[in-house]
Coordinates of N, CA and C in Angstrom, one line a residue:
M356 N 0.6 -1.4 -0.2 CA 0.2 0.0 -0.3 C 0.9 0.4 -0.2
T357 N 1.7 1.0 1.0 CA 3.2 2.7 0.9 C 3.5 2.5 -0.5
T358 N 3.4 1.3 -1.1 CA 4.7 1.6 -2.6 C 4.1 2.0 -3.6
V359 N 2.8 1.5 -3.1 CA 1.8 2.4 -4.6 C 1.3 3.4 -3.9
R360 N 1.1 4.2 -2.9 CA 1.6 5.8 -2.5 C 2.1 6.8 -3.1
Q361 N 3.8 5.9 -2.5 CA 4.7 6.6 -3.0 C 4.7 6.6 -4.6
L362 N 4.0 5.5 -5.5 CA 4.7 5.8 -7.0 C 3.1 6.9 -7.1
L363 N 2.0 7.2 -6.7 CA 1.6 8.1 -7.0 C 1.5 9.3 -6.9
N364 N 2.6 9.8 -5.7 CA 2.9 10.6 -5.1 C 3.8 11.8 -6.5
V365 N 4.8 10.2 -6.6 CA 6.2 10.1 -8.0 C 5.2 10.4 -9.3
L366 N 4.1 10.1 -9.3 CA 3.7 10.7 -10.7 C 2.6 12.2 -10.6
A367 N 2.4 12.3 -9.8 CA 1.6 13.7 -9.0 C 2.6 14.7 -9.4
V368 N 3.9 14.7 -9.0 CA 5.1 15.0 -9.2 C 5.7 15.7 -10.5
T369 N 5.7 14.8 -10.9 CA 6.1 14.9 -12.5 C 5.1 15.2 -13.3
A370 N 4.2 15.6 -13.0 CA 2.8 15.5 -14.1 C 3.4 17.6 -13.9
F371 N 3.1 17.1 -12.2 CA 3.1 18.9 -12.3 C 4.2 19.5 -12.4
L372 N 5.2 18.7 -12.3 CA 6.5 19.4 -13.4 C 6.4 18.9 -14.6
A373 N 5.5 18.3 -15.1 CA 6.0 18.2 -16.8 C 5.4 19.5 -17.4
G374 N 4.3 20.1 -16.5 CA 3.5 21.2 -16.7 C 3.4 22.6 -16.5
C375 N 4.9 22.2 -16.2 CA 5.9 23.2 -15.8 C 6.9 23.6 -17.0
A376 N 7.1 22.7 -17.4 CA 8.0 22.8 -19.0 C 7.9 23.4 -20.0
S377 N 8.5 23.9 -20.6 CA 8.5 25.0 -21.9 C 9.6 24.5 -22.7
S378 N 8.5 24.4 -23.7 CA 9.7 23.8 -25.5 C 10.2 25.6 -26.0
P379 N 11.6 25.1 -26.4 CA 12.0 25.8 -26.7 C 12.2 27.3 -27.4
R380 N 12.3 28.3 -27.2 CA 11.7 29.3 -28.2 C 12.1 29.5 -29.9
P381 N 11.5 29.7 -30.2 CA 11.6 30.0 -31.5 C 12.6 31.5 -32.1
E382 N 13.6 31.6 -33.4 CA 14.4 32.3 -33.5 C 13.5 33.6 -33.5
P383 N 13.8 35.3 -32.8 CA 12.8 35.3 -32.5 C 12.8 36.7 -33.9
G384 N 12.0 37.4 -33.8 CA 11.5 37.0 -35.2 C 10.7 38.7 -35.2
P385 N 9.4 39.2 -36.2 CA 9.2 40.7 -36.1 C 8.0 40.3 -34.9
P386 N 6.8 40.8 -34.1 CA 5.9 40.0 -33.3 C 4.7 40.4 -34.0
P387 N 3.6 39.7 -34.7 CA 3.1 40.2 -34.7 C 1.8 41.1 -34.3
P388 N 1.2 42.0 -35.1 CA 0.2 43.3 -34.5 C -0.6 42.8 -34.0
S389 N -0.3 43.2 -32.8 CA -2.0 43.2 -31.9 C -3.2 44.3 -32.2
P390 N -4.0 43.7 -31.3 CA -5.2 44.6 -31.2 C -5.4 45.6 -30.9
Y391 N -4.5 45.4 -29.5 CA -4.7 46.3 -28.6 C -3.0 45.9 -28.1
P392 N -2.4 47.9 -27.9 CA -1.3 48.4 -27.8 C -1.3 47.7 -26.3
L393 N -0.2 46.8 -26.1 CA 0.2 46.8 -25.1 C 1.1 47.7 -24.1
S394 N 1.8 48.9 -24.7 CA 1.8 49.0 -23.5 C 2.0 50.6 -23.9
G395 N 1.7 52.1 -23.6 CA 2.1 52.6 -23.6 C 2.5 53.8 -23.2
P396 N 2.5 55.0 -23.3 CA 4.1 56.2 -23.3 C 4.3 55.4 -22.2
G397 N 6.0 55.2 -22.5 CA 7.0 55.3 -21.5 C 6.6 54.3 -20.4
H398 N 5.9 53.1 -21.0 CA 5.6 52.2 -20.0 C 6.0 50.6 -20.8
A399 N 7.1 49.8 -20.4 CA 7.3 48.7 -21.9 C 7.0 47.5 -20.5
E400 N 6.3 46.5 -21.4 CA 5.2 45.1 -20.4 C 6.7 44.0 -20.0
T401 N 6.2 43.4 -18.8 CA 7.6 42.7 -18.7 C 6.8 40.8 -19.4
P402 N 8.0 40.0 -20.0 CA 7.3 39.1 -20.8 C 6.1 38.0 -19.7
A403 N 6.6 38.4 -18.7 CA 5.3 37.4 -17.1 C 3.9 37.8 -17.9
I404 N 4.0 39.9 -17.6 CA 2.5 41.1 -18.2 C 2.1 40.3 -19.4
A405 N 2.6 40.8 -20.7 CA 2.4 40.4 -22.0 C 1.7 38.6 -22.1
S406 N 2.5 37.5 -21.4 CA 1.9 36.7 -21.3 C 1.0 36.0 -20.8
L407 N 0.0 36.6 -20.3 CA -0.6 36.4 -19.2 C -1.3 37.7 -19.8
M408 N -1.5 38.5 -20.4 CA -2.5 39.6 -20.9 C -2.9 38.6 -22.6
D409 N -1.5 38.2 -23.3 CA -2.4 36.6 -24.0 C -3.3 36.1 -23.8
S410 N -3.0 35.9 -22.3 CA -3.9 34.4 -22.1 C -5.0 35.5 -21.9
A411 N -5.5 36.5 -21.5 CA -7.0 36.7 -21.2 C -7.5 36.7 -22.4
R412 N -6.6 37.5 -23.3 CA -7.5 38.2 -24.5 C -7.2 36.5 -25.2
A413 N -7.6 35.3 -24.8 CA -7.3 34.7 -25.8 C -8.8 33.6 -25.7
D414 N -8.8 33.7 -23.6 CA -9.7 33.8 -22.9 C -11.1 33.7 -23.8
T415 N -11.0 35.7 -23.5 CA -11.0 36.1 -24.0 C -12.8 36.2 -25.4
T416 N -11.6 35.4 -26.4 CA -11.8 35.6 -27.9 C -12.6 33.8 -27.4
G417 N -12.4 33.1 -26.6 CA -12.5 31.9 -26.8 C -14.4 31.7 -26.0
G418 N -14.2 33.0 -24.9 CA -15.9 33.1 -23.6 C -15.7 32.2 -23.2
R419 N -14.3 32.4 -23.0 CA -13.9 32.2 -21.2 C -13.6 32.7 -20.4
L420 N -14.1 33.5 -20.3 CA -14.3 35.4 -18.9 C -13.9 35.0 -18.5
A421 N -14.5 34.2 -17.3 CA -13.7 34.2 -16.3 C -11.9 33.8 -16.0
N422 N -11.7 32.7 -16.8 CA -10.2 32.7 -17.5 C -9.8 34.0 -17.2
A423 N -10.1 34.7 -18.2 CA -10.2 36.2 -19.0 C -8.8 37.4 -17.9
A424 N -10.5 37.3 -16.7 CA -10.6 37.5 -15.7 C -9.6 37.7 -14.1
A425 N -9.7 35.9 -15.1 CA -8.4 35.4 -14.0 C -7.0 35.8 -13.7
S426 N -7.2 35.9 -15.5 CA -5.6 36.2 -16.2 C -5.1 37.4 -15.7
L427 N -5.7 38.3 -15.3 CA -5.9 39.6 -15.8 C -5.5 39.6 -14.0
E428 N -5.9 39.1 -13.5 CA -6.3 39.9 -11.8 C -4.7 39.6 -11.1
R429 N -4.5 38.3 -11.7 CA -3.2 37.6 -11.4 C -2.0 38.8 -11.7
A430 N -2.3 38.8 -13.2 CA -0.7 39.6 -13.5 C -1.0 41.6 -13.1
L431 N -2.2 41.3 -12.3 CA -2.6 43.3 -11.2 C -1.6 43.1 -10.1
R432 N -1.7 41.5 -9.7 CA -1.1 41.2 -8.7 C 0.8 41.5 -8.3
I433 N 0.8 41.6 -10.3 CA 2.5 41.9 -10.5 C 2.4 43.7 -10.6
E434 N 1.6 43.9 -10.9 CA 1.9 45.5 -11.9 C 0.1 46.1 -11.4
P435 N 0.4 46.2 -10.8 CA -1.6 46.8 -10.3 C -1.2 48.8 -10.4
R436 N -0.2 49.2 -11.3 CA -0.3 49.9 -11.4 C -0.6 50.8 -12.8
N437 N -0.8 49.3 -13.7 CA -0.7 49.3 -14.6 C -2.2 49.9 -15.6
P438 N -2.4 50.7 -16.1 CA -3.9 50.9 -16.5 C -4.2 50.1 -17.5
R439 N -2.9 49.3 -18.5 CA -3.8 48.8 -19.3 C -4.3 47.6 -19.0
L440 N -3.7 46.6 -18.1 CA -4.5 45.6 -17.1 C -6.0 46.2 -16.6
W441 N -6.0 47.3 -16.5 CA -6.8 48.6 -15.4 C -7.7 48.1 -16.2
Q442 N -7.7 48.7 -18.1 CA -8.1 48.8 -18.5 C -8.8 46.8 -19.6
E443 N -8.7 45.8 -19.6 CA -8.0 45.3 -20.1 C -9.7 44.4 -18.9
L444 N -9.1 44.2 -17.9 CA -10.0 44.0 -17.0 C -11.4 44.6 -17.2
S445 N -11.6 45.9 -17.2 CA -12.8 46.6 -17.6 C -14.0 46.2 -18.9
R446 N -13.0 45.7 -19.7 CA -13.5 45.4 -20.9 C -13.8 43.5 -20.5
V447 N -13.4 43.1 -19.9 CA -13.7 41.5 -20.0 C -15.6 41.7 -18.6
R448 N -15.2 42.4 -17.8 CA -16.3 42.5 -16.6 C -17.2 43.3 -17.5
L449 N -17.5 44.0 -18.6 CA -17.9 44.6 -19.4 C -18.9 43.8 -20.4
L450 N -18.4 42.4 -20.6 CA -18.6 41.0 -21.0 C -19.4 40.7 -20.5
Q451 N -19.2 39.9 -19.2 CA -18.7 39.7 -18.6 C -20.6 40.7 -17.1
R452 N -21.0 41.2 -17.5 CA -22.3 42.2 -17.3 C -22.3 43.0 -16.4
D453 N -20.9 42.8 -15.5 CA -20.9 43.3 -14.2 C -20.3 44.8 -14.3
Y454 N -21.2 45.2 -14.6 CA -20.7 46.8 -15.4 C -20.3 47.7 -14.1
V455 N -20.7 47.7 -12.8 CA -20.6 48.4 -11.7 C -18.5 48.2 -11.9
Q456 N -18.2 46.7 -11.9 CA -16.9 46.5 -11.8 C -16.1 46.8 -12.7
A457 N -17.6 47.3 -14.3 CA -16.3 47.3 -15.3 C -16.2 49.1 -15.1
E458 N -16.7 49.7 -14.7 CA -16.8 51.1 -14.7 C -15.9 51.7 -13.4
S459 N -15.1 50.6 -12.6 CA -14.5 50.5 -12.1 C -12.5 50.4 -11.6
C460 N -13.3 49.4 -13.2 CA -11.9 49.3 -13.6 C -11.3 50.0 -14.5
A461 N -12.7 50.4 -15.1 CA -11.7 51.6 -16.2 C -11.9 53.5 -15.3
A462 N -12.6 53.5 -14.2 CA -12.2 54.5 -13.4 C -10.4 54.2 -12.8
R463 N -10.5 53.1 -12.4 CA -9.0 52.8 -12.1 C -7.4 52.8 -12.5
S464 N -7.6 52.1 -14.7 CA -6.9 52.7 -15.3 C -7.2 54.2 -15.6
N465 N -8.0 54.6 -16.0 CA -7.1 56.8 -15.6 C -6.7 56.6 -14.7
S466 N -6.8 55.8 -13.7 CA -6.2 57.0 -12.1 C -5.1 56.9 -12.5
W467 N -4.3 55.6 -13.5 CA -2.4 55.2 -13.4 C -2.0 55.8 -15.0
A468 N -3.6 56.4 -15.9 CA -3.3 56.3 -17.4 C -1.9 57.3 -17.6
G469 N -1.9 58.3 -16.7 CA -0.7 59.9 -17.0 C -1.0 60.4 -17.8
S470 N -0.5 60.4 -19.1 CA -0.7 61.5 -20.0 C -1.3 61.2 -21.4
D471 N -2.0 59.7 -20.9 CA -1.5 58.5 -22.5 C -3.3 58.8 -22.0
D472 N -4.4 59.8 -23.2 CA -4.9 60.8 -23.5 C -5.8 59.6 -24.3
A473 N -5.7 58.5 -25.0 CA -5.6 58.2 -26.3 C -6.6 56.7 -24.9
L474 N -5.9 56.3 -24.4 CA -6.1 55.3 -23.3 C -7.3 56.0 -22.7
R475 N -7.2 57.4 -22.0 CA -8.1 58.3 -20.8 C -10.0 57.7 -21.8
A476 N -9.4 58.0 -23.3 CA -11.1 58.4 -24.0 C -11.0 56.8 -24.4
D477 N -10.8 56.1 -24.4 CA -11.5 54.9 -24.2 C -12.2 54.1 -23.2
N478 N -11.2 55.0 -22.1 CA -11.6 54.7 -21.0 C -13.3 54.8 -20.7
W479 N -12.9 56.5 -21.0 CA -14.6 57.0 -20.7 C -15.5 56.7 -21.9
R480 N -15.2 55.6 -22.6 CA -15.6 55.2 -23.5 C -16.6 53.8 -22.8
L481 N -16.0 52.9 -21.9 CA -15.9 51.7 -21.5 C -17.4 52.2 -20.0
I482 N -16.9 53.9 -19.5 CA -17.6 53.5 -18.6 C -19.1 54.0 -19.0
A483 N -19.5 55.3 -20.3 CA -20.3 55.2 -20.1 C -21.1 53.7 -21.4
Q484 N -19.8 52.5 -21.8 CA -21.0 51.8 -22.2 C -22.0 51.0 -20.3
A485 N -20.5 51.5 -19.9 CA -21.2 50.5 -18.6 C -22.4 51.5 -18.0
R486 N -22.4 52.1 -18.3 CA -23.6 53.2 -17.6 C -24.9 53.2 -18.5
Q487 N -24.6 53.1 -20.0 CA -25.8 53.0 -20.5 C -26.6 51.8 -20.0
A488 N -25.7 50.6 -19.9 CA -26.1 49.3 -19.5 C -26.8 49.0 -18.5
R489 N -26.8 50.0 -17.8 CA -27.5 50.2 -15.9 C -28.5 51.6 -15.9
G490 N -28.7 51.9 -17.6 CA -29.3 52.6 -18.1 C -29.1 53.9 -16.5
D491 N -28.4 54.6 -16.8 CA -27.7 55.9 -16.7 C -27.7 56.8 -17.7
A492 N -28.6 57.6 -18.2 CA -28.4 58.5 -19.2 C -28.0 59.5 -18.5
D493 N -27.7 60.5 -17.9 CA -26.7 61.8 -17.5 C -25.4 61.2 -17.5
G494 N -25.4 59.9 -16.4 CA -24.3 59.4 -17.1 C -23.2 59.1 -17.9
V495 N -23.8 58.5 -18.3 CA -23.6 58.3 -19.9 C -22.9 60.0 -21.1
K496 N -24.0 60.7 -20.8 CA -23.7 61.8 -21.0 C -22.2 62.2 -20.8
A497 N -22.1 62.3 -19.4 CA -20.7 62.8 -18.6 C -19.5 62.3 -19.1
A498 N -20.0 61.0 -19.2 CA -18.7 60.3 -19.5 C -18.2 60.6 -20.5
L499 N -19.1 60.9 -21.9 CA -19.1 61.1 -22.4 C -18.3 62.3 -22.9
E500 N -18.7 63.5 -21.8 CA -18.6 64.8 -22.3 C -16.6 64.8 -21.5
E501 N -16.4 64.4 -20.6 CA -14.8 63.4 -20.2 C -13.4 63.8 -21.9
I502 N -14.3 63.1 -22.4 CA -13.0 62.7 -23.9 C -13.4 63.9 -24.3
G503 N -11.4 63.4 -24.2 CA -11.0 64.7 -24.7 C -10.8 66.2 -24.4
R504 N -11.7 66.4 -22.5 CA -11.7 66.9 -22.5 C -10.1 67.0 -21.6
P505 N -9.3 68.4 -21.4 CA -8.0 68.9 -21.1 C -7.7 68.1 -19.0
R506 N -7.3 67.0 -18.6 CA -6.5 67.1 -17.7 C -6.0 68.1 -16.4

């Protein structure tokens, strides 16, 4: 019985470690264009953050919104001041129909956006969409008025 248990433990550890293994990377070439920019002015993504964002985008495209949110939340534990991560999480929350959280995440993105006016404008559009989904017409109008307003 002990031998079987030890064998099962060895198999479990082996399976876990095999899941952590990675194959050799191909020769670097130009990266494919992304539908979303990975970095804003003066902000470079770390490989871990870029990987988590790619995973979240793939999960979002595949309809696995809970997985996408989990990847983005994991990335935010690494870089809590990354406005692009907050914006991506806002998009996922909007798709999940969690409109309060979508607005909150977009507002948090704006708080870290610095001088990135395009990011700010996108965030205000997300806020307007969340407010519209909640039936807040005055809030939609206020959000859309913020687009292009000088900081």
